[in-house]
Amino acid sequence: MDLTLVAEGLQFPEGPIAMADGSVLLVEIQRQTLTRITPDGTRTTVADLPGGPNGAAIGPDGAVYVTNNGGSFQFYDMGGLNVPGPTPDSHKGGSIQRVDLSTGAVTTLYEACDGKRLVGPNDLVFDRHGGFWFTDHGCSTPDGRRYGALYYAKTDGSRIVRARDHLISPNGVGLSPAEDVVYVADTMLGRLWAFDVAAPGELVPPAPLQPGRVVCNLPGYQLLDSLAVEADGRVCVATIINGGITAFSPDGATQHVAVPDVITTNLCFGGADMQDVWITASGTGKLWRGRWERPGLKLNFGA
């Protein structure tokens, strides 16, 4: 895939959203901002989001909803590559936030579920009903890993449910075209999970001893990050170490497209035919644009 550089000098970009005016909204986790990138690469700050803004999506009211990990990892320069590291001792937990695009005002919607603090919210996707699924990545500690989970919530702050817990490192999340499956990429396992949806915020009970269905486990040492779904149901997941995008068919077949960054973290589709793709290359702080060979799935509440 031929790639065009849109912007560079970004501080660990993630959560890209293709806007109708040709700009891209994204978060810069290390800079702690929601940022707008125009087609000529100009960067402007939409809102300051202290902690660690990690994922972003347009909601039914036109606002941007952000999964903020609360600063769940530090950053290190490894020979010019910006690498996220261990969770700092100061980390207390993350939140779900709403950003008004017209004013930049930030509202915190959720910090806990059933009295248990959110650890490191990571990514989110809205269903057609206006609610959203989101992942909590958990975090690493000197004594081991704190588990993550898959949640569902409403935008008015009235409902948040933990739909599946004790997941190792849930990251990217997306819905099938029929919205009967929610996909979750597990970073450390290199695994794409599929969870069957019974109703908004409710999953079909899993088989004994199984959190969900395994679509595919990548071979060797490959890490999975955020994702976007294609119109035909393939799931495209940003892939770390083997830097690029891995497209998973529902039957487990894979296709890998290389990106010049071993820490490729996310992508989004847009354009008139939904075949324009924007990719966040976070280790090098770049936003790339290319043409995907198939159209992406149009999100429920795009710009």
mmCIF file of C-alpha atoms in Angstrom:
data_model
loop_
_atom_site.group_PDB
_atom_site.id
_atom_site.type_symbol
_atom_site.label_atom_id
_atom_site.label_comp_id
_atom_site.label_asym_id
_atom_site.label_seq_id
_atom_site.Cartn_x
_atom_site.Cartn_y
_atom_site.Cartn_z
ATOM 1 C CA MET A 1 0.000 0.000 0.000
ATOM 2 C CA ASP A 2 1.341 3.429 -0.960
ATOM 3 C CA LEU A 3 1.324 5.803 2.000
ATOM 4 C CA THR A 4 1.343 9.604 2.128
ATOM 5 C CA LEU A 5 2.667 11.359 5.215
ATOM 6 C CA VAL A 6 0.003 13.699 6.612
ATOM 7 C CA ALA A 7 1.654 14.863 9.846
ATOM 8 C CA GLU A 8 4.692 14.174 11.988
ATOM 9 C CA GLY A 9 6.042 15.327 15.333
ATOM 10 C CA LEU A 10 2.968 13.925 17.098
ATOM 11 C CA GLN A 11 3.324 12.666 20.660
ATOM 12 C CA PHE A 12 2.088 9.088 20.454
ATOM 13 C CA PRO A 13 -1.022 9.595 18.273
ATOM 14 C CA GLU A 14 -4.008 7.267 18.632
ATOM 15 C CA GLY A 15 -7.790 7.164 18.157
ATOM 16 C CA PRO A 16 -8.073 8.702 14.649
ATOM 17 C CA ILE A 17 -11.488 9.910 13.429
ATOM 18 C CA ALA A 18 -11.978 10.894 9.764
ATOM 19 C CA MET A 19 -14.051 14.081 9.590
ATOM 20 C CA ALA A 20 -16.306 15.245 6.750
ATOM 21 C CA ASP A 21 -14.159 18.335 6.079
ATOM 22 C CA GLY A 22 -11.103 16.189 5.343
ATOM 23 C CA SER A 23 -9.462 16.742 8.707
ATOM 24 C CA VAL A 24 -8.670 13.989 11.193
ATOM 25 C CA LEU A 25 -9.281 14.154 14.922
ATOM 26 C CA LEU A 26 -6.939 12.093 17.052
ATOM 27 C CA VAL A 27 -5.598 11.928 20.561
ATOM 28 C CA GLU A 28 -1.965 12.419 21.474
ATOM 29 C CA ILE A 29 -1.497 10.236 24.514
ATOM 30 C CA GLN A 30 1.813 11.682 25.661
ATOM 31 C CA ARG A 31 0.825 15.295 24.886
ATOM 32 C CA GLN A 32 -2.532 14.664 26.612
ATOM 33 C CA THR A 33 -4.696 16.364 23.992
ATOM 34 C CA LEU A 34 -7.474 15.854 21.505
ATOM 35 C CA THR A 35 -5.947 17.217 18.304
ATOM 36 C CA ARG A 36 -7.223 18.157 14.859
ATOM 37 C CA ILE A 37 -4.974 17.511 11.841
ATOM 38 C CA THR A 38 -5.928 19.287 8.605
ATOM 39 C CA PRO A 39 -5.065 17.771 5.205
ATOM 40 C CA ASP A 40 -1.962 19.982 4.956
ATOM 41 C CA GLY A 41 -0.682 18.603 8.268
ATOM 42 C CA THR A 42 -1.524 21.593 10.463
ATOM 43 C CA ARG A 43 -2.091 20.590 14.098
ATOM 44 C CA THR A 44 -4.461 22.422 16.448
ATOM 45 C CA THR A 45 -5.510 21.486 19.968
ATOM 46 C CA VAL A 46 -9.230 20.842 20.434
ATOM 47 C CA ALA A 47 -9.064 20.026 24.156
ATOM 48 C CA ASP A 48 -6.546 19.288 26.885
ATOM 49 C CA LEU A 49 -7.106 15.853 28.419
ATOM 50 C CA PRO A 50 -4.759 15.265 31.359
ATOM 51 C CA GLY A 51 -3.895 11.661 32.053
ATOM 52 C CA GLY A 52 -3.747 9.535 28.930
ATOM 53 C CA PRO A 53 -6.395 10.014 26.211
ATOM 54 C CA ASN A 54 -6.265 6.700 24.391
ATOM 55 C CA GLY A 55 -9.316 6.184 22.155
ATOM 56 C CA ALA A 56 -11.891 8.509 20.609
ATOM 57 C CA ALA A 57 -15.214 8.259 18.773
ATOM 58 C CA ILE A 58 -18.032 10.560 17.675
ATOM 59 C CA GLY A 59 -21.217 9.996 19.675
ATOM 60 C CA PRO A 60 -24.879 10.470 18.722
ATOM 61 C CA ASP A 61 -24.822 14.091 19.925
ATOM 62 C CA GLY A 62 -21.813 15.015 17.757
ATOM 63 C CA ALA A 63 -19.448 15.199 20.720
ATOM 64 C CA VAL A 64 -16.230 13.201 20.926
ATOM 65 C CA TYR A 65 -16.106 10.514 23.592
ATOM 66 C CA VAL A 66 -12.668 9.609 24.908
ATOM 67 C CA THR A 67 -11.309 6.634 26.802
ATOM 68 C CA ASN A 68 -8.671 8.105 29.107
ATOM 69 C CA ASN A 69 -6.248 5.603 30.649
ATOM 70 C CA GLY A 70 -5.314 8.041 33.405
ATOM 71 C CA GLY A 71 -1.621 7.996 32.515
ATOM 72 C CA SER A 72 -1.213 4.228 32.768
ATOM 73 C CA PHE A 73 2.198 4.141 31.134
ATOM 74 C CA GLN A 74 5.390 6.162 30.888
ATOM 75 C CA PHE A 75 7.275 6.872 27.676
ATOM 76 C CA TYR A 76 10.883 6.103 26.776
ATOM 77 C CA ASP A 77 13.088 7.116 23.858
ATOM 78 C CA MET A 78 14.655 3.997 22.390
ATOM 79 C CA GLY A 79 16.940 5.224 19.645
ATOM 80 C CA GLY A 80 14.387 7.677 18.271
ATOM 81 C CA LEU A 81 11.422 5.381 18.804
ATOM 82 C CA ASN A 82 8.854 6.550 21.374
ATOM 83 C CA VAL A 83 7.970 3.474 23.430
ATOM 84 C CA PRO A 84 5.313 3.172 26.163
ATOM 85 C CA GLY A 85 6.636 1.603 29.337
ATOM 86 C CA PRO A 86 5.515 0.523 32.818
ATOM 87 C CA THR A 87 2.676 2.093 34.739
ATOM 88 C CA PRO A 88 3.926 4.888 37.027
ATOM 89 C CA ASP A 89 3.329 4.690 40.780
ATOM 90 C CA SER A 90 1.191 7.843 40.519
ATOM 91 C CA HIS A 91 -1.454 6.108 38.399
ATOM 92 C CA LYS A 92 -4.842 5.974 40.138
ATOM 93 C CA GLY A 93 -7.153 4.864 37.327
ATOM 94 C CA GLY A 94 -8.828 6.142 34.175
ATOM 95 C CA SER A 95 -12.155 7.501 32.974
ATOM 96 C CA ILE A 96 -14.602 8.043 30.127
ATOM 97 C CA GLN A 97 -14.816 11.674 28.992
ATOM 98 C CA ARG A 98 -16.953 13.761 26.646
ATOM 99 C CA VAL A 99 -15.508 16.636 24.600
ATOM 100 C CA ASP A 100 -17.780 19.329 23.135
ATOM 101 C CA LEU A 101 -16.226 20.103 19.746
ATOM 102 C CA SER A 102 -17.703 23.594 19.596
ATOM 103 C CA THR A 103 -16.257 24.742 22.919
ATOM 104 C CA GLY A 104 -13.576 22.213 23.871
ATOM 105 C CA ALA A 105 -15.331 21.675 27.215
ATOM 106 C CA VAL A 106 -14.518 18.337 28.831
ATOM 107 C CA THR A 107 -16.934 16.356 31.015
ATOM 108 C CA THR A 108 -16.074 13.186 32.909
ATOM 109 C CA LEU A 109 -18.856 10.597 32.573
ATOM 110 C CA TYR A 110 -17.508 7.514 34.322
ATOM 111 C CA GLU A 111 -14.628 6.669 36.619
ATOM 112 C CA ALA A 112 -15.981 3.435 38.114
ATOM 113 C CA CYS A 113 -18.401 0.560 37.564
ATOM 114 C CA ASP A 114 -20.234 -1.066 40.484
ATOM 115 C CA GLY A 115 -17.923 0.733 42.876
ATOM 116 C CA LYS A 116 -14.747 -0.565 41.193
ATOM 117 C CA ARG A 117 -12.439 2.063 39.678
ATOM 118 C CA LEU A 118 -11.728 1.845 35.962
ATOM 119 C CA VAL A 119 -8.067 0.961 35.473
ATOM 120 C CA GLY A 120 -7.013 1.990 31.973
ATOM 121 C CA PRO A 121 -9.858 2.619 29.478
ATOM 122 C CA ASN A 122 -8.432 2.116 26.014
ATOM 123 C CA ASP A 123 -10.832 2.121 23.048
ATOM 124 C CA LEU A 124 -14.552 2.452 22.255
ATOM 125 C CA VAL A 125 -17.180 1.971 19.551
ATOM 126 C CA PHE A 126 -20.803 3.159 19.362
ATOM 127 C CA ASP A 127 -23.662 0.859 18.421
ATOM 128 C CA ARG A 128 -26.728 2.000 16.469
ATOM 129 C CA HIS A 129 -28.654 2.457 19.721
ATOM 130 C CA GLY A 130 -26.307 5.217 20.848
ATOM 131 C CA GLY A 131 -24.553 3.264 23.575
ATOM 132 C CA PHE A 132 -20.896 2.309 23.390
ATOM 133 C CA TRP A 133 -18.701 -0.686 24.065
ATOM 134 C CA PHE A 134 -15.298 0.093 25.519
ATOM 135 C CA THR A 135 -12.249 -1.803 26.639
ATOM 136 C CA ASP A 136 -10.268 -1.354 29.815
ATOM 137 C CA HIS A 137 -6.720 -2.477 29.073
ATOM 138 C CA GLY A 138 -5.807 -2.988 32.718
ATOM 139 C CA CYS A 139 -2.187 -2.161 33.549
ATOM 140 C CA SER A 140 1.152 -3.686 34.477
ATOM 141 C CA THR A 141 2.493 -3.451 38.018
ATOM 142 C CA PRO A 142 5.760 -4.579 39.633
ATOM 143 C CA ASP A 143 3.838 -7.552 41.020
ATOM 144 C CA GLY A 144 2.175 -8.562 37.767
ATOM 145 C CA ARG A 145 -0.732 -7.603 35.563
ATOM 146 C CA ARG A 146 -4.068 -6.106 36.592
ATOM 147 C CA TYR A 147 -6.757 -7.667 34.435
ATOM 148 C CA GLY A 148 -8.773 -5.703 31.904
ATOM 149 C CA ALA A 149 -12.423 -5.944 30.878
ATOM 150 C CA LEU A 150 -15.048 -5.178 28.239
ATOM 151 C CA TYR A 151 -17.735 -2.649 29.250
ATOM 152 C CA TYR A 152 -20.888 -1.091 27.838
ATOM 153 C CA ALA A 153 -22.151 2.377 28.746
ATOM 154 C CA LYS A 154 -24.649 5.092 27.819
ATOM 155 C CA THR A 155 -23.682 8.656 26.983
ATOM 156 C CA ASP A 156 -25.904 10.284 29.618
ATOM 157 C CA GLY A 157 -24.010 8.711 32.503
ATOM 158 C CA SER A 158 -26.980 6.545 33.510
ATOM 159 C CA ARG A 159 -25.616 3.072 32.800
ATOM 160 C CA ILE A 160 -22.285 1.279 32.809
ATOM 161 C CA VAL A 161 -21.937 -2.512 32.887
ATOM 162 C CA ARG A 162 -18.954 -4.843 32.975
ATOM 163 C CA ALA A 163 -19.884 -7.300 30.240
ATOM 164 C CA ARG A 164 -16.797 -9.526 30.438
ATOM 165 C CA ASP A 165 -13.947 -9.332 32.898
ATOM 166 C CA HIS A 166 -10.623 -11.058 33.668
ATOM 167 C CA LEU A 167 -9.275 -10.363 30.183
ATOM 168 C CA ILE A 168 -5.486 -10.117 29.923
ATOM 169 C CA SER A 169 -5.003 -6.936 27.900
ATOM 170 C CA PRO A 170 -8.101 -5.954 25.874
ATOM 171 C CA ASN A 171 -7.359 -3.127 23.467
ATOM 172 C CA GLY A 172 -9.115 -2.442 20.149
ATOM 173 C CA VAL A 173 -12.880 -2.904 19.983
ATOM 174 C CA GLY A 174 -15.319 -2.931 17.071
ATOM 175 C CA LEU A 175 -18.705 -4.195 15.952
ATOM 176 C CA SER A 176 -19.590 -6.495 13.074
ATOM 177 C CA PRO A 177 -21.741 -4.943 10.309
ATOM 178 C CA ALA A 178 -24.870 -6.590 11.793
ATOM 179 C CA GLU A 179 -23.762 -5.548 15.313
ATOM 180 C CA ASP A 180 -24.296 -9.107 16.519
ATOM 181 C CA VAL A 181 -20.618 -9.541 17.368
ATOM 182 C CA VAL A 182 -18.253 -7.300 19.293
ATOM 183 C CA TYR A 183 -14.587 -7.866 18.478
ATOM 184 C CA VAL A 184 -11.774 -7.248 20.960
ATOM 185 C CA ALA A 185 -8.066 -7.379 20.199
ATOM 186 C CA ASP A 186 -5.932 -8.635 23.084
ATOM 187 C CA THR A 187 -2.532 -6.963 22.918
ATOM 188 C CA MET A 188 -0.277 -9.358 24.766
ATOM 189 C CA LEU A 189 -1.924 -12.540 23.524
ATOM 190 C CA GLY A 190 -1.854 -11.436 19.879
ATOM 191 C CA ARG A 191 -5.422 -12.691 19.801
ATOM 192 C CA LEU A 192 -8.648 -11.435 18.244
ATOM 193 C CA TRP A 193 -11.706 -12.316 20.347
ATOM 194 C CA ALA A 194 -15.330 -12.409 19.169
ATOM 195 C CA PHE A 195 -18.163 -11.944 21.682
ATOM 196 C CA ASP A 196 -21.731 -12.621 20.528
ATOM 197 C CA VAL A 197 -24.169 -9.823 21.390
ATOM 198 C CA ALA A 198 -27.567 -10.715 22.861
ATOM 199 C CA ALA A 199 -28.811 -7.132 23.395
ATOM 200 C CA PRO A 200 -27.288 -3.676 23.861
ATOM 201 C CA GLY A 201 -24.779 -4.099 26.660
ATOM 202 C CA GLU A 202 -25.479 -7.816 27.017
ATOM 203 C CA LEU A 203 -23.346 -10.657 25.696
ATOM 204 C CA VAL A 204 -24.410 -14.232 24.985
ATOM 205 C CA PRO A 205 -23.132 -16.447 27.834
ATOM 206 C CA PRO A 206 -19.826 -18.019 26.801
ATOM 207 C CA ALA A 207 -18.982 -21.689 26.605
ATOM 208 C CA PRO A 208 -17.571 -23.157 29.834
ATOM 209 C CA LEU A 209 -14.066 -21.869 30.679
ATOM 210 C CA GLN A 210 -14.021 -19.629 27.595
ATOM 211 C CA PRO A 211 -14.410 -15.821 27.742
ATOM 212 C CA GLY A 212 -15.491 -15.745 24.087
ATOM 213 C CA ARG A 213 -14.731 -17.164 20.652
ATOM 214 C CA VAL A 214 -11.169 -17.019 19.344
ATOM 215 C CA VAL A 215 -11.037 -15.671 15.790
ATOM 216 C CA CYS A 216 -7.284 -16.069 15.480
ATOM 217 C CA ASN A 217 -4.030 -16.105 17.441
ATOM 218 C CA LEU A 218 -1.137 -14.514 15.550
ATOM 219 C CA PRO A 219 1.999 -16.673 15.329
ATOM 220 C CA GLY A 220 5.282 -15.729 16.926
ATOM 221 C CA TYR A 221 5.632 -12.522 18.909
ATOM 222 C CA GLN A 222 3.155 -9.973 17.564
ATOM 223 C CA LEU A 223 1.099 -7.543 19.634
ATOM 224 C CA LEU A 224 -2.350 -6.235 18.715
ATOM 225 C CA ASP A 225 -3.588 -2.708 19.289
ATOM 226 C CA SER A 226 -6.679 -0.830 18.079
ATOM 227 C CA LEU A 227 -8.922 -1.818 15.179
ATOM 228 C CA ALA A 228 -11.450 -0.855 12.505
ATOM 229 C CA VAL A 229 -13.973 -3.073 10.737
ATOM 230 C CA GLU A 230 -14.430 -3.357 6.978
ATOM 231 C CA ALA A 231 -17.810 -3.230 5.254
ATOM 232 C CA ASP A 232 -17.538 -6.945 4.424
ATOM 233 C CA GLY A 233 -16.875 -7.885 8.049
ATOM 234 C CA ARG A 234 -13.101 -8.242 8.058
ATOM 235 C CA VAL A 235 -11.456 -6.811 11.164
ATOM 236 C CA CYS A 236 -8.344 -4.690 10.587
ATOM 237 C CA VAL A 237 -6.081 -4.544 13.636
ATOM 238 C CA ALA A 238 -3.027 -2.359 14.093
ATOM 239 C CA THR A 239 -0.106 -4.661 14.765
ATOM 240 C CA ILE A 240 3.002 -3.961 16.862
ATOM 241 C CA ILE A 241 6.445 -5.561 16.381
ATOM 242 C CA ASN A 242 5.346 -6.765 12.934
ATOM 243 C CA GLY A 243 4.435 -3.142 12.273
ATOM 244 C CA GLY A 244 1.372 -2.699 10.099
ATOM 245 C CA ILE A 245 -2.288 -3.640 9.759
ATOM 246 C CA THR A 246 -3.482 -7.229 9.995
ATOM 247 C CA ALA A 247 -6.881 -7.913 8.409
ATOM 248 C CA PHE A 248 -8.704 -10.861 9.992
ATOM 249 C CA SER A 249 -11.539 -12.626 8.202
ATOM 250 C CA PRO A 250 -14.259 -13.976 10.517
ATOM 251 C CA ASP A 251 -12.996 -17.488 9.677
ATOM 252 C CA GLY A 252 -9.513 -16.635 10.974
ATOM 253 C CA ALA A 253 -7.662 -16.039 7.691
ATOM 254 C CA THR A 254 -5.259 -13.083 7.830
ATOM 255 C CA GLN A 255 -3.662 -10.530 5.510
ATOM 256 C CA HIS A 256 -0.845 -8.231 6.647
ATOM 257 C CA VAL A 257 -0.080 -4.777 5.226
ATOM 258 C CA ALA A 258 3.221 -3.267 6.369
ATOM 259 C CA VAL A 259 3.549 0.251 7.818
ATOM 260 C CA PRO A 260 6.972 1.865 8.459
ATOM 261 C CA ASP A 261 6.662 1.845 12.250
ATOM 262 C CA VAL A 262 6.951 -1.158 14.561
ATOM 263 C CA ILE A 263 4.469 0.569 16.912
ATOM 264 C CA THR A 264 1.513 0.949 14.547
ATOM 265 C CA THR A 265 -1.431 1.578 16.850
ATOM 266 C CA ASN A 266 -4.684 2.427 15.060
ATOM 267 C CA LEU A 267 -6.529 3.202 11.832
ATOM 268 C CA CYS A 268 -9.779 4.668 10.588
ATOM 269 C CA PHE A 269 -11.639 4.652 7.281
ATOM 270 C CA GLY A 270 -13.211 7.595 5.491
ATOM 271 C CA GLY A 271 -13.699 9.352 2.173
ATOM 272 C CA ALA A 272 -16.591 9.145 -0.257
ATOM 273 C CA ASP A 273 -16.061 5.424 -0.890
ATOM 274 C CA MET A 274 -14.738 4.583 2.611
ATOM 275 C CA GLN A 275 -11.471 3.331 1.131
ATOM 276 C CA ASP A 276 -9.285 6.144 2.404
ATOM 277 C CA VAL A 277 -7.422 4.944 5.472
ATOM 278 C CA TRP A 278 -5.535 6.958 8.088
ATOM 279 C CA ILE A 279 -3.003 5.127 10.234
ATOM 280 C CA THR A 280 -1.352 6.267 13.456
ATOM 281 C CA ALA A 281 2.331 5.331 13.570
ATOM 282 C CA SER A 282 2.874 6.094 17.218
ATOM 283 C CA GLY A 283 6.482 5.087 17.744
ATOM 284 C CA THR A 284 7.617 7.632 15.167
ATOM 285 C CA GLY A 285 4.836 10.144 15.889
ATOM 286 C CA LYS A 286 3.343 10.163 12.393
ATOM 287 C CA LEU A 287 -0.075 10.079 10.736
ATOM 288 C CA TRP A 288 -0.162 8.302 7.366
ATOM 289 C CA ARG A 289 -2.860 8.205 4.707
ATOM 290 C CA GLY A 290 -3.382 5.476 2.118
ATOM 291 C CA ARG A 291 -5.935 3.695 -0.038
ATOM 292 C CA TRP A 292 -7.328 0.428 1.282
ATOM 293 C CA GLU A 293 -8.297 -2.241 -1.243
ATOM 294 C CA ARG A 294 -11.764 -2.665 0.264
ATOM 295 C CA PRO A 295 -14.189 -0.173 1.859
ATOM 296 C CA GLY A 296 -14.339 0.270 5.601
ATOM 297 C CA LEU A 297 -17.577 0.048 7.568
ATOM 298 C CA LYS A 298 -19.215 3.424 8.049
ATOM 299 C CA LEU A 299 -19.552 4.195 11.732
ATOM 300 C CA ASN A 300 -22.964 4.970 13.226
ATOM 301 C CA PHE A 301 -22.218 8.543 14.196
ATOM 302 C CA GLY A 302 -19.501 9.826 11.908
ATOM 303 C CA ALA A 303 -18.834 13.460 11.236
#
